Each structure stands twice: as structure tokens, then as C-alpha cells.
Coordinates of C-alpha atoms and ligand atoms in Angstrom, one line a residue:
Chain A
M1 CA 20.6 -3.2 -21.1
S2 CA 18.8 -0.4 -22.8
L3 CA 15.2 -0.2 -21.5
A4 CA 14.3 2.5 -23.9
V5 CA 15.3 1.0 -27.2
A6 CA 15.6 -2.7 -26.6
P7 CA 12.8 -5.0 -25.2
R8 CA 13.5 -6.9 -22.0
A9 CA 14.4 -10.1 -23.8
D10 CA 17.2 -8.4 -25.7
T11 CA 20.2 -10.2 -24.3
D12 CA 23.0 -9.3 -26.7
Q13 CA 23.3 -5.8 -25.3
R14 CA 23.7 -7.0 -21.7
G15 CA 27.3 -8.1 -22.0
R16 CA 28.5 -4.7 -23.3
A17 CA 27.6 -2.8 -20.1
E18 CA 30.8 -2.0 -18.4
P19 CA 30.6 -2.9 -14.7
S20 CA 32.7 0.0 -13.6
G21 CA 30.5 2.7 -15.3
P22 CA 27.4 4.3 -13.9
L23 CA 24.6 2.0 -12.8
V24 CA 21.9 4.1 -14.3
R25 CA 22.3 6.6 -17.2
L26 CA 19.6 8.8 -18.7
E27 CA 20.6 10.6 -21.9
G28 CA 18.4 13.4 -23.2
V29 CA 15.3 11.8 -21.9
T30 CA 12.1 13.5 -22.7
K31 CA 8.7 12.3 -21.6
I32 CA 5.5 13.8 -23.0
F33 CA 2.2 12.4 -21.8
A34 CA -0.7 11.7 -24.0
N35 CA -2.4 14.9 -23.0
G36 CA 0.5 16.9 -24.1
T37 CA 2.1 17.6 -20.7
V38 CA 5.9 17.8 -21.0
A39 CA 6.9 16.1 -17.8
L40 CA 10.6 15.9 -18.6
A41 CA 12.6 17.6 -21.3
G42 CA 16.1 16.5 -22.2
L43 CA 17.0 15.0 -18.8
D44 CA 20.6 13.9 -18.5
L45 CA 21.5 12.0 -15.3
A46 CA 24.1 9.4 -14.5
I47 CA 24.0 7.6 -11.2
G48 CA 27.1 5.7 -10.0
R49 CA 27.3 2.6 -7.9
H50 CA 26.8 3.0 -4.2
E51 CA 25.6 6.6 -4.5
F52 CA 22.7 7.9 -2.5
V53 CA 21.1 10.4 -4.8
S54 CA 18.2 12.5 -3.9
L55 CA 15.9 14.0 -6.5
L56 CA 14.7 17.2 -5.0
G57 CA 12.2 19.6 -6.6
P58 CA 8.8 21.3 -6.4
S59 CA 5.6 19.4 -7.0
G60 CA 5.1 18.5 -10.6
C61 CA 8.7 18.8 -11.8
G62 CA 8.8 15.2 -12.9
K63 CA 10.5 13.4 -10.1
S64 CA 8.1 10.5 -10.0
T65 CA 8.1 10.3 -13.8
A66 CA 11.9 10.1 -13.8
L67 CA 11.8 7.3 -11.2
R68 CA 9.2 5.3 -13.1
L69 CA 11.3 5.6 -16.3
I70 CA 14.4 4.3 -14.4
A71 CA 12.3 1.4 -13.1
G72 CA 11.1 0.6 -16.6
L73 CA 7.5 1.2 -15.6
A74 CA 7.1 3.9 -18.3
R75 CA 8.9 4.5 -21.6
P76 CA 10.5 7.7 -22.6
T77 CA 9.1 9.7 -25.6
S78 CA 12.7 10.1 -26.7
G79 CA 16.2 9.6 -25.3
R80 CA 18.0 6.6 -23.9
I81 CA 17.8 5.0 -20.5
R82 CA 20.3 2.4 -19.3
G83 CA 19.3 0.6 -16.2
P84 CA 21.1 -2.0 -14.1
E85 CA 21.5 -5.5 -15.4
G86 CA 18.1 -7.4 -15.5
A87 CA 16.3 -4.3 -14.2
A88 CA 13.0 -5.8 -15.1
R89 CA 13.1 -8.7 -12.7
G90 CA 14.1 -7.7 -9.3
A91 CA 17.4 -5.9 -9.8
A92 CA 15.7 -2.7 -8.9
G93 CA 13.5 -2.4 -5.8
F94 CA 10.7 0.2 -5.9
V95 CA 9.1 1.9 -2.8
F96 CA 6.0 3.8 -3.6
Q97 CA 4.8 7.0 -1.9
E98 CA 2.1 4.9 -0.2
P99 CA 2.8 1.5 1.4
T100 CA 0.9 -0.2 -1.5
L101 CA 0.5 -3.5 0.4
M102 CA -2.0 -6.2 -0.5
P103 CA -4.6 -5.9 2.3
W104 CA -5.7 -9.5 1.9
A105 CA -2.2 -10.8 2.5
T106 CA -0.1 -11.1 5.6
V107 CA 3.1 -9.2 6.1
F108 CA 5.0 -12.4 5.1
D109 CA 3.0 -12.9 1.9
N110 CA 3.4 -9.2 1.0
V111 CA 7.2 -9.4 1.3
W112 CA 7.2 -12.8 -0.4
L113 CA 5.5 -11.4 -3.5
P114 CA 8.5 -10.3 -5.6
L115 CA 10.1 -13.8 -5.0
R116 CA 6.8 -15.5 -5.6
L117 CA 6.4 -13.8 -9.0
Q118 CA 9.8 -15.2 -9.9
G119 CA 8.6 -18.7 -9.1
I120 CA 10.1 -19.1 -5.7
G121 CA 7.9 -21.1 -3.3
R122 CA 7.0 -20.3 0.2
R123 CA 9.5 -22.7 1.8
Q124 CA 12.4 -21.4 -0.2
A125 CA 11.3 -17.8 0.5
E126 CA 11.2 -18.2 4.2
G127 CA 14.9 -17.3 4.7
P128 CA 15.1 -14.2 2.5
V129 CA 11.7 -12.9 3.8
A130 CA 12.7 -13.3 7.4
E131 CA 16.0 -11.6 6.6
A132 CA 14.3 -8.6 4.9
L133 CA 11.8 -8.3 7.7
A134 CA 14.6 -8.4 10.3
M135 CA 16.4 -5.6 8.4
V136 CA 13.4 -3.3 8.9
G137 CA 12.8 -4.5 12.5
L138 CA 9.6 -6.3 11.8
A139 CA 10.6 -9.9 12.4
E140 CA 7.8 -10.6 14.8
F141 CA 5.1 -9.2 12.5
A142 CA 5.3 -11.8 9.7
R143 CA 1.8 -13.1 10.4
A144 CA 0.1 -9.7 10.9
Y145 CA -2.2 -8.2 8.3
P146 CA -1.4 -4.7 7.0
R147 CA -4.4 -3.2 8.8
E148 CA -2.9 -4.3 12.1
L149 CA 0.2 -2.1 11.5
S150 CA 0.8 1.6 12.0
G151 CA 1.6 3.8 9.0
G152 CA 5.4 3.7 9.7
M153 CA 5.3 -0.1 10.1
K154 CA 3.4 -0.5 6.8
M155 CA 6.1 1.7 5.1
R156 CA 8.8 -0.6 6.6
V157 CA 7.0 -3.6 5.2
S158 CA 7.0 -2.0 1.8
I159 CA 10.8 -1.3 2.2
A160 CA 11.3 -5.0 3.2
R161 CA 9.4 -6.1 0.1
A162 CA 11.7 -3.9 -2.1
L163 CA 14.8 -5.4 -0.4
V164 CA 13.8 -9.1 -0.5
T165 CA 15.2 -9.6 -4.0
R166 CA 18.5 -8.1 -2.9
P167 CA 18.4 -5.4 -5.5
S168 CA 21.4 -3.5 -6.5
L169 CA 19.3 -0.4 -7.0
L170 CA 16.6 1.0 -4.7
L171 CA 14.2 3.5 -6.1
M172 CA 12.1 5.4 -3.5
D173 CA 9.4 7.8 -4.3
E174 CA 8.8 10.1 -1.3
P175 CA 8.6 7.0 1.0
F176 CA 8.3 8.9 4.2
A177 CA 6.3 12.0 3.1
A178 CA 3.1 10.9 4.8
L179 CA 4.7 10.1 8.1
D180 CA 5.1 12.1 11.3
E181 CA 8.4 13.9 12.0
I182 CA 9.6 11.4 14.7
T183 CA 8.9 8.3 12.7
R184 CA 10.4 9.9 9.6
L185 CA 13.7 10.7 11.3
K186 CA 13.8 7.2 12.8
L187 CA 13.2 5.6 9.4
N188 CA 15.8 7.9 7.8
D189 CA 18.4 6.6 10.3
E190 CA 17.4 3.0 9.6
L191 CA 17.6 3.5 5.9
L192 CA 21.0 5.1 6.2
A193 CA 22.3 2.3 8.4
L194 CA 21.1 -0.3 5.9
W195 CA 22.5 1.6 2.9
R196 CA 25.9 1.8 4.6
A197 CA 25.9 -1.8 5.6
Q198 CA 24.7 -3.2 2.3
S199 CA 26.3 -0.7 -0.1
W200 CA 23.3 -0.3 -2.4
T201 CA 22.6 2.4 -4.8
V202 CA 19.6 4.5 -3.8
V203 CA 17.6 7.0 -5.8
F204 CA 15.4 8.9 -3.3
V205 CA 12.7 11.3 -4.3
T206 CA 11.8 13.9 -1.8
H207 CA 10.3 17.4 -1.2
S208 CA 12.3 18.0 1.9
V209 CA 15.6 19.9 1.7
Y210 CA 16.5 18.7 5.3
E211 CA 15.8 15.1 4.5
S212 CA 17.8 15.1 1.3
V213 CA 20.8 16.8 2.9
Y214 CA 20.8 14.3 5.8
L215 CA 20.6 11.3 3.7
S216 CA 22.4 11.9 0.4
T217 CA 25.8 11.7 -1.1
R218 CA 24.5 13.8 -3.9
I219 CA 21.4 16.0 -4.5
V220 CA 19.9 16.6 -7.9
V221 CA 17.7 19.7 -7.9
M222 CA 15.0 19.7 -10.6
A223 CA 12.8 22.5 -11.9
P224 CA 9.3 22.2 -13.4
R225 CA 7.7 23.1 -16.7
P226 CA 9.4 21.4 -18.3
G227 CA 11.1 19.0 -15.9
R228 CA 14.8 19.3 -16.0
V229 CA 17.9 19.2 -13.8
V230 CA 19.1 22.6 -12.7
A231 CA 21.7 21.8 -10.1
D232 CA 23.8 18.7 -9.1
L233 CA 25.3 19.1 -5.7
P234 CA 27.6 16.6 -4.0
I235 CA 27.0 16.5 -0.3
E236 CA 30.4 15.8 1.2
A237 CA 29.4 15.7 4.8
P238 CA 31.1 13.2 7.1
W239 CA 29.8 9.8 8.1
P240 CA 28.2 8.5 10.2
R241 CA 25.4 11.0 10.1
D242 CA 23.3 11.1 13.3
E243 CA 21.5 13.5 15.6
A244 CA 24.7 15.5 16.2
F245 CA 25.1 16.0 12.5
R246 CA 21.5 17.3 12.2
T247 CA 22.2 20.1 14.7
S248 CA 25.7 20.9 13.3
P249 CA 26.6 24.2 11.5
A250 CA 27.8 22.2 8.6
Y251 CA 24.4 20.7 8.1
N252 CA 22.7 24.0 8.4
A253 CA 25.1 25.6 5.8
L254 CA 24.4 22.7 3.4
C255 CA 20.6 23.1 3.9
R256 CA 20.9 26.8 3.1
R257 CA 22.8 26.1 0.0
V258 CA 20.4 23.5 -1.3
S259 CA 17.5 25.7 -0.3
A260 CA 18.9 28.6 -2.4
E261 CA 19.3 26.3 -5.4
L262 CA 15.8 25.1 -5.0
H263 CA 14.5 28.7 -4.9
R264 CA 16.5 29.5 -7.9
A265 CA 15.0 26.5 -9.7
M266 CA 11.5 27.6 -8.8
G267 CA 12.1 31.3 -9.7
S268 CA 13.6 30.8 -13.1
Chain K
M1 CA -21.2 -5.9 7.8
A2 CA -22.0 -3.3 5.2
S3 CA -21.4 -4.6 1.7
A4 CA -19.3 -2.8 -0.8
L5 CA -22.4 -1.6 -2.5
E6 CA -24.3 -0.1 0.4
P7 CA -24.1 3.6 0.6
A8 CA -21.2 4.9 2.6
T9 CA -23.5 6.9 4.8
T10 CA -24.4 3.8 6.8
S11 CA -21.0 4.0 8.6
L12 CA -21.5 7.5 9.7
P13 CA -23.8 7.0 12.6
A14 CA -21.4 4.3 13.9
A15 CA -18.5 6.7 13.7
A16 CA -20.4 9.4 15.5
A17 CA -21.8 7.1 18.3
P18 CA -20.4 7.5 21.8
A19 CA -17.3 5.6 22.2
E20 CA -17.9 3.9 25.6
R21 CA -20.3 1.2 24.5
A22 CA -19.2 -2.4 25.0
P23 CA -19.0 -4.4 21.8
G24 CA -21.6 -6.8 23.1
D25 CA -24.2 -4.1 23.3
D26 CA -24.3 -3.7 19.5
R27 CA -25.0 -7.3 18.8
L28 CA -27.8 -7.4 21.4
A29 CA -29.4 -4.3 20.0
R30 CA -29.2 -5.8 16.5
I31 CA -31.4 -8.7 17.6
L32 CA -33.5 -6.9 20.3
A33 CA -34.6 -3.9 18.3
P34 CA -36.1 -5.8 15.3
A35 CA -37.6 -8.3 17.8
L36 CA -39.3 -5.5 19.7
I37 CA -40.8 -4.2 16.4
A38 CA -42.0 -7.7 15.5
V39 CA -43.7 -8.1 18.9
L40 CA -45.4 -4.7 18.6
V41 CA -46.6 -5.3 15.0
V42 CA -47.9 -8.8 15.8
A43 CA -49.7 -7.7 19.0
G44 CA -51.2 -4.7 17.2
W45 CA -52.4 -6.8 14.3
E46 CA -54.0 -9.4 16.6
A47 CA -55.7 -6.7 18.5
I48 CA -57.1 -5.0 15.4
V49 CA -58.4 -8.3 14.0
R50 CA -60.1 -9.2 17.3
L51 CA -61.5 -5.8 18.3
N52 CA -63.0 -5.2 14.8
E53 CA -64.0 -8.9 14.4
I54 CA -62.5 -9.0 10.9
P55 CA -63.4 -12.3 9.3
H56 CA -60.4 -14.6 8.6
Y57 CA -61.0 -14.7 4.9
I58 CA -60.2 -11.0 4.7
L59 CA -57.5 -10.6 7.3
P60 CA -56.5 -13.5 9.5
G61 CA -54.9 -12.8 12.9
P62 CA -51.3 -13.8 13.5
S63 CA -52.4 -16.6 15.8
L64 CA -54.5 -18.1 13.1
V65 CA -51.6 -17.8 10.6
A66 CA -49.3 -19.5 13.0
R67 CA -51.8 -22.4 13.5
E68 CA -52.2 -22.7 9.7
L69 CA -48.4 -22.7 9.3
V70 CA -48.1 -25.7 11.7
E71 CA -51.1 -27.5 10.3
S72 CA -50.2 -27.2 6.6
W73 CA -46.5 -27.7 7.3
P74 CA -46.5 -31.1 5.6
I75 CA -47.6 -29.3 2.4
L76 CA -45.6 -26.1 2.7
W77 CA -42.2 -27.6 3.7
P78 CA -41.7 -29.8 0.6
S79 CA -42.9 -26.8 -1.5
L80 CA -40.4 -24.6 0.2
L81 CA -37.6 -27.0 -0.6
I82 CA -38.6 -26.9 -4.2
T83 CA -38.6 -23.1 -4.4
V84 CA -35.2 -23.1 -2.6
K85 CA -33.9 -25.6 -5.0
I86 CA -35.0 -23.5 -8.0
A87 CA -33.4 -20.3 -6.4
G88 CA -30.3 -22.3 -5.5
L89 CA -29.8 -23.7 -9.0
A90 CA -30.4 -20.3 -10.5
L91 CA -27.9 -18.7 -8.2
L92 CA -25.3 -21.4 -8.9
A93 CA -25.8 -20.8 -12.7
A94 CA -25.6 -17.0 -12.1
V95 CA -22.3 -17.4 -10.2
V96 CA -20.8 -19.6 -12.9
G97 CA -22.1 -17.5 -15.7
G98 CA -21.5 -14.1 -14.1
V99 CA -18.0 -14.8 -12.9
G100 CA -17.1 -16.6 -16.1
L101 CA -18.3 -13.8 -18.3
A102 CA -16.6 -11.2 -16.1
L103 CA -13.3 -13.1 -16.4
L104 CA -13.7 -13.3 -20.2
C105 CA -14.5 -9.6 -20.3
S106 CA -11.4 -8.8 -18.2
I107 CA -9.2 -10.8 -20.6
S108 CA -10.5 -9.4 -23.8
K109 CA -11.9 -5.9 -24.4
W110 CA -13.6 -7.3 -27.5
I111 CA -15.6 -9.8 -25.6
E112 CA -16.7 -7.1 -23.2
L113 CA -17.7 -4.7 -26.0
S114 CA -19.6 -7.3 -27.9
L115 CA -21.4 -9.1 -25.1
F116 CA -22.0 -6.7 -22.2
P117 CA -24.8 -4.7 -23.9
Y118 CA -26.8 -7.9 -24.2
A119 CA -26.3 -8.6 -20.5
V120 CA -27.7 -5.1 -19.9
V121 CA -30.7 -5.9 -22.1
L122 CA -31.3 -9.1 -20.2
Q123 CA -31.2 -7.1 -17.0
V124 CA -33.6 -4.3 -17.9
T125 CA -36.2 -6.5 -19.5
P126 CA -38.8 -7.3 -16.8
V127 CA -38.7 -11.0 -16.0
V128 CA -42.5 -11.1 -15.8
S129 CA -42.7 -10.3 -19.4
I130 CA -40.1 -12.8 -20.6
A131 CA -41.2 -15.6 -18.4
P132 CA -44.3 -16.6 -20.5
L133 CA -42.1 -16.9 -23.6
I134 CA -39.5 -19.0 -21.8
L135 CA -42.3 -21.3 -20.6
I136 CA -43.4 -21.7 -24.2
Y137 CA -40.0 -22.4 -25.6
V138 CA -38.5 -24.5 -22.8
D139 CA -40.4 -27.8 -22.4
E140 CA -38.9 -29.0 -19.1
P141 CA -40.8 -27.0 -16.4
L142 CA -38.0 -27.0 -13.8
T143 CA -35.4 -25.7 -16.4
A144 CA -37.8 -23.0 -17.5
V145 CA -38.4 -21.7 -14.0
V146 CA -34.6 -21.9 -13.2
L147 CA -33.9 -20.0 -16.3
C148 CA -36.3 -17.2 -15.3
A149 CA -34.7 -16.9 -11.9
W150 CA -31.2 -17.0 -13.4
I151 CA -32.0 -14.0 -15.6
V152 CA -32.6 -11.8 -12.5
A153 CA -29.8 -13.1 -10.4
F154 CA -27.1 -13.1 -13.1
F155 CA -26.5 -9.4 -13.7
P156 CA -25.5 -8.2 -10.2
I157 CA -22.9 -10.9 -10.1
L158 CA -21.6 -10.1 -13.5
S159 CA -21.4 -6.3 -13.1
N160 CA -20.0 -6.5 -9.5
T161 CA -17.3 -9.0 -10.5
M162 CA -16.4 -6.9 -13.5
L163 CA -16.0 -3.8 -11.4
G164 CA -13.9 -5.8 -8.9
L165 CA -11.6 -7.2 -11.5
A166 CA -11.0 -3.7 -12.9
S167 CA -10.4 -2.1 -9.4
A168 CA -6.9 -3.4 -8.6
D169 CA -4.7 -0.7 -7.1
H170 CA -2.6 1.1 -9.7
N171 CA 0.6 1.0 -7.7
L172 CA 0.1 -2.7 -7.1
R173 CA -0.3 -3.2 -10.8
D174 CA 3.0 -1.4 -11.3
L175 CA 4.6 -3.5 -8.7
F176 CA 3.5 -6.7 -10.5
E177 CA 4.8 -5.3 -13.8
L178 CA 8.1 -4.4 -12.2
Y179 CA 8.7 -7.9 -11.1
G180 CA 7.6 -9.3 -14.5
A181 CA 4.4 -11.0 -13.4
S182 CA 2.5 -13.0 -16.0
R183 CA -1.1 -12.3 -16.8
W184 CA -2.0 -15.4 -15.0
Q185 CA -0.2 -14.3 -11.8
Q186 CA -1.8 -10.9 -12.0
L187 CA -5.2 -12.5 -12.2
L188 CA -4.6 -15.0 -9.5
L189 CA -2.7 -12.9 -7.0
L190 CA -4.0 -9.4 -7.7
R191 CA -7.3 -9.2 -9.6
L192 CA -9.2 -12.0 -8.0
P193 CA -8.5 -11.0 -4.4
T194 CA -9.4 -7.4 -5.3
A195 CA -12.7 -8.6 -6.8
L196 CA -13.7 -10.9 -4.0
P197 CA -15.5 -8.3 -1.8
Y198 CA -17.3 -6.9 -4.9
F199 CA -18.3 -10.4 -5.9
L200 CA -19.6 -11.1 -2.4
G201 CA -21.6 -7.9 -2.5
G202 CA -23.2 -9.0 -5.8
L203 CA -23.8 -12.5 -4.4
R204 CA -25.8 -11.0 -1.5
I205 CA -28.0 -9.1 -3.9
A206 CA -28.3 -12.0 -6.3
G207 CA -29.3 -14.4 -3.5
G208 CA -32.5 -12.4 -2.8
L209 CA -33.1 -11.8 -6.5
A210 CA -32.9 -15.5 -7.3
L211 CA -35.6 -16.2 -4.8
I212 CA -37.7 -13.4 -6.2
G213 CA -37.1 -14.7 -9.7
A214 CA -38.1 -18.2 -8.7
V215 CA -41.4 -16.9 -7.1
V216 CA -42.2 -14.7 -10.1
A217 CA -41.6 -17.6 -12.5
E218 CA -43.8 -19.9 -10.5
Y219 CA -46.5 -17.3 -10.4
V220 CA -46.4 -16.8 -14.2
A221 CA -46.1 -20.5 -14.8
G222 CA -49.0 -21.4 -12.6
T223 CA -50.0 -25.1 -13.2
A224 CA -47.8 -25.1 -16.3
G225 CA -44.7 -24.9 -14.1
T226 CA -43.3 -27.4 -11.6
G227 CA -46.7 -27.0 -9.9
T228 CA -45.4 -27.7 -6.4
G229 CA -43.2 -24.7 -5.3
L230 CA -44.1 -22.5 -2.4
A231 CA -45.2 -19.6 -4.7
F232 CA -47.6 -22.1 -6.4
R233 CA -49.0 -23.0 -2.9
V234 CA -49.6 -19.3 -2.2
L235 CA -51.4 -18.9 -5.5
E236 CA -53.4 -22.1 -4.9
A237 CA -54.4 -20.9 -1.4
Q238 CA -55.6 -17.6 -3.0
Y239 CA -57.8 -19.4 -5.5
R240 CA -59.3 -21.3 -2.6
L241 CA -59.8 -18.2 -0.5
N242 CA -57.6 -19.9 2.1
I243 CA -56.2 -16.6 3.2
P244 CA -54.5 -17.9 6.4
R245 CA -52.5 -20.3 4.3
M246 CA -51.6 -17.5 1.9
F247 CA -50.2 -15.6 4.8
A248 CA -48.3 -18.6 6.1
G249 CA -46.8 -19.2 2.7
L250 CA -45.8 -15.5 2.3
L251 CA -44.3 -15.6 5.8
L252 CA -42.2 -18.6 4.9
L253 CA -41.0 -16.9 1.7
A254 CA -40.0 -13.8 3.6
L255 CA -38.1 -15.8 6.2
T256 CA -36.3 -17.7 3.5
G257 CA -35.2 -14.4 1.9
V258 CA -33.9 -13.2 5.3
A259 CA -32.1 -16.5 5.8
I260 CA -30.4 -16.3 2.4
Y261 CA -29.3 -12.7 3.2
L262 CA -27.9 -13.7 6.5
L263 CA -26.2 -16.8 5.0
F264 CA -24.3 -14.7 2.5
G265 CA -23.7 -12.0 5.1
A266 CA -22.0 -14.7 7.2
L267 CA -20.1 -16.1 4.3
S268 CA -18.9 -12.6 3.4
H269 CA -17.8 -12.0 7.0
L270 CA -16.0 -15.3 7.1
L271 CA -14.0 -14.5 4.0
L272 CA -13.3 -10.9 4.6
H273 CA -13.1 -10.2 8.3
R274 CA -9.3 -10.4 8.4
W275 CA -8.8 -7.6 5.9
H276 CA -11.6 -5.8 4.2
E277 CA -13.0 -2.5 5.4
S278 CA -16.6 -3.6 5.1
A279 CA -16.1 -6.5 7.5
L280 CA -13.8 -4.9 10.1
R281 CA -15.2 -4.3 13.5
R282 CA -14.5 -0.7 14.4
E283 CA -12.6 -0.3 17.6
P284 CA -14.9 1.5 20.1
Ligands
LIG301 N1 -0.2 9.8 -16.4 C1 -0.1 11.2 -16.6 N2 -0.8 11.7 -17.6 C2 -0.6 13.1 -17.9 N3 0.2 13.9 -17.2 C3 0.9 13.3 -16.2 C4 0.8 12.0 -15.8 N4 1.6 11.7 -14.8 C5 2.2 12.9 -14.5 N5 1.8 13.9 -15.3 C6 2.3 15.3 -15.3 O1 3.7 15.2 -15.4 C7 4.2 16.2 -14.6 C8 5.2 15.6 -13.6 O2 4.6 14.7 -12.8 P1 5.3 13.9 -11.7 O3 4.3 13.0 -11.0 O4 6.5 13.2 -12.2 O5 5.7 15.1 -10.7 P2 6.5 15.0 -9.3 O6 7.7 15.8 -9.4 O7 6.6 13.6 -8.8 O8 5.5 15.7 -8.3 P3 5.1 15.5 -6.8 O9 6.2 16.0 -6.0 O10 3.9 16.3 -6.6 O11 4.9 14.0 -6.7 C9 3.1 16.9 -13.8 O12 2.9 18.1 -14.5 C10 1.9 16.0 -14.1 O13 0.7 16.7 -14.2
LIG302 MG1 5.6 12.4 -7.3

């Protein structure tokens, strides 16, 4: 389905998407905001099934904008975007930089929300919600309110909410940026374990070279003003990745390479 | 228990206070401190009246006021009920009208643009100056007085609810859009819960204002009004130079105002204490 050209209800384009092709494809996407800011200029990006792609780049290079375009939350000024089938209704899960929970609702109700908006009642939702909470290790906290949770736990609730619709595509906008190092590393490991077990496609926005190298199968380096892709690096490090990988020379070499690309992006 | 509208500075002393106080201390102080002030003021007042031998038709002592309150209770109590009924009806109408109009405004920009200026006009026109007109045009005295009180109580509810409905978190709005939420779902699951603390803040202001509006209307109406409300009794006592009863009536009005404030404070706490910042007890 083309999010850019066709409205959501356009069904005749759906059947043509070849299931073996890339899950997401951006072709010459340009985004110019109302105030004249050119956030993205001619962005080309194809994301295949089961990839873990990191968008890496300095602040203001259009990473969030690209993610919002993929999710269908914004429309490109020009260019084409093809998202996953039925992207508008739960095929893509979105994790914001902040936990973005409803403070008046319990953890259960927060995770239930995507299903509830699709007309699924509380009873029917109990199974999927419990499953999603168990995935992020918060099974016992279903009845807690967000304010009773730590920052890391809130983030995990927000991840559970993105997972509850069983999306084929997970879009994450610097989900761990506000967390402390230890929690971040722990959530990195949990995310990787889930990704490997469930074989999703993940697009992960981050500022951190180290985080992106640890997590990704591929790193897309972006440069600002105007936002564009300057490097596309496959990360062919072995699996599983764990503490030992983080201290290995291979990891360090990869980090140096990505860092150099990033510096080139910012210099040019 | 700070409402959403109270200045944020009220929370600063609490944050700076020493951490080792037990939670019970706070509640005790909240009752004891004002009680101590009351005792001091009443004792000082009584002393001044007795020492200077001030005649009761100029300044009655608190003991005399208390005796008058008890003696004229059969007159004051039914009058109080009438004033409370006026304020209550006005507040009810203000809630229905304020929330209703706020919802309409949130649905259509055009309704907001065309009606909101008139709500402001209604708010900034002093009720004392419209009340006589209302009393001329509206025949039924109770309706006229309720209308006056409604005019003062209406605006805080409208403006607070409108602000609340427009304050939903942007990321949450995106989330709702991402999952294809209908307008109705957005209103029910996102906008209304967001607006609730704002509405309750407005309600607490409007509660006091409805009482003030009722009193002002009764004053302006005089014998042309319902003729039996508490404000009318105060006015009547003034004509008869029954100053102790005037004081008794005023005391009763003040206590009613405090009771209304506390009632809505409790309601607000009941509805918000699980989640909203204003109602959370800070861990010592
Ligand atoms: N709603 C908007 N209106 C106008 N300009 C915007 C808007 N949103 C983003 N921009 C501009 O678009 C550019 C890219 O913004 P974006 O948020 O995508 O950056 P980013 O790469 O996510 O940055 P960060 O890492 O700091 O989150 C920035 O220059 C920003 O000023
Ligand atoms: Mg961003």
C-alpha cells in the first residue's frame, strides 16, 4: 500500500505488493515543513523483512521525521513511501522517545489501548496483553499505574503496547535515550532477544554509535541540512550478541568505522 | 491538593521541607494552625469588645453572635437551604452549559470562534450591573436569581474544560492516530480524561463563585427576589439594626463557602488521587 499517494482505504494496491520484496521502501522522499525547514531531501531507503536497521545521525538530521513518515503519521512533500500491509492499523508498532503512557490508566489499560481502538474488548484482550507484558517482564504489574513505575519500567510498558498488536514492523524513536547506562544495556539485551525470537523487522533511531553497532544488522548513517543518507553499513557481527561481544575487538573495530562515517557525515 | 490552576510555587515549600516528618504531622498542622488563628482572633475580638464596652449594635462580641446564631437558627437554617439551592442549581447549569459548550468548541472551530467572545463578554460584565436587568425581564424570582449566579459560575468551567480538552499529549494523539482511532474514541479515551483535572479545578472555583453570585443576586433583588435566602436575611437584619444576626448570617455564608470548597476538594482528590500530579501525596 502506498501511504504517500493512496489514502488508507485504497485496497486495490494492496494485492500488488510482492511479499518477498522489502517491507518498507522510501523513494526520493522529501519533507519540507510549513516553516520552510527541509527536514529530508531525496531520501531513498529500503528495509527488508527481519532486518534490524538503526538510523544513526546527529540531532536534527531528520531521523524522527523519517520514522513518522514510515508510520504514516506525516505525509511526504514529495516522493513515495510503501509501508507494510495495513500499516495504518496495527501492522506497525511505534515506540516514542518518551514512554507516552496515559497516566490515568493502569498498565493493563495502556497496553490494551491499541486493541481497544480496534474494537477488541477487555475480556478478549486479556490474553494478548498478558503475553505482551510477559515479553517485557512486567507480568505482575498489570494493575499498577504509570506513576508507580520506574523510568525503565515505563519504557517497557510502552514497548509492550507496541507489541500487543503483533506488528510485523517495530518503529522505535530513541526509546532508551533517557535511561541510565545499566538499564539501557539491559533493555538492549531484552529487545535483541525478543527480536531474534519473534523475527520482526525493527527500525531503531539512535544517537549512540555503540548502541547501534550492538543491536543492528545494518546501520544507516544520516547527515543534516538537508537530511539524507550518507552511509549504509551492514553489521555482520556474529550472533548471539552479549557482554562478551561488547568487549571484543571486532565490536570496537565496527564502532570505530561507524564513528568515522558519522564524523564524515557531520563534517561534509 | 493543589488544583491545576493554583500557582506552581505552592509546591516549593513542600519540596524544600525537611524530609523526616511523618505524614500524619502534615494533616494535624493543616487543622491545628487555622484553628489556633481562629481561637486567637475570637478571643482578641471578645476582649476588645468587652474592654472598650463597644455597644452590640456597632460591634457585637463573638459570644453574642454565637447566641444569636443559635436563637435565630429556625430562621437562618431554611434561608441557608434556599441560598444553597440557588447556588447548587446555578452550578449544575454552569457544569452542563460549560462542559457542553466546551465540547462543542472542541468539535468545531467555527462554534468556538463565533461563541467564545460572547462567553468572555458575559464573564467580564459585572453581575451586579446585569442583575437588575435580569430581575426585570425574568418574572419568576428563583429563575432570575439562579440565572445571575449561573453567569458568574459558568465561565471558569467553560474555559478550564476547553483548555483541558485541548491539552492532550501530542505523542498520545499520534498514537491514537496510528491505530486509526475514531473522533469519538479520541474524545472518550484521550481528551476527556486529560480534561478532567482542569474541569475539577474550574469546578472548585465555580462552586465558590456560584455562592457569591447567589448572594449578590439576592442583595440586588431585595424583596423582589425569592425574599427568603440567607443574603436576604442579612440585608433584613441590617435594616433592623440587628447587627448580631447580620454577623451570624455572614458567618453562616462564610462557612458554607468553605464547605463547598472542601467538598469539591474531596471530590477532586477522590477522582484524581491515583494518577494526577496535583493529588499525589509526595513521598517524604
Ligand atoms: N513540526 C515541525 N515543524 C518545523 N520543523 C520541524 C518540525 N519537526 C521537525 N522539524 C525540523 O526538521 C528537522 C529534522 O527534525 P527531526 O525531529 O526529524 O530530527 P532528529 O534527527 O529526530 O533529531 P533528534 O536526534 O534531535 O531527535 C529539524 O531541523 C527540525 O527543526
Ligand atoms: Mg528525534
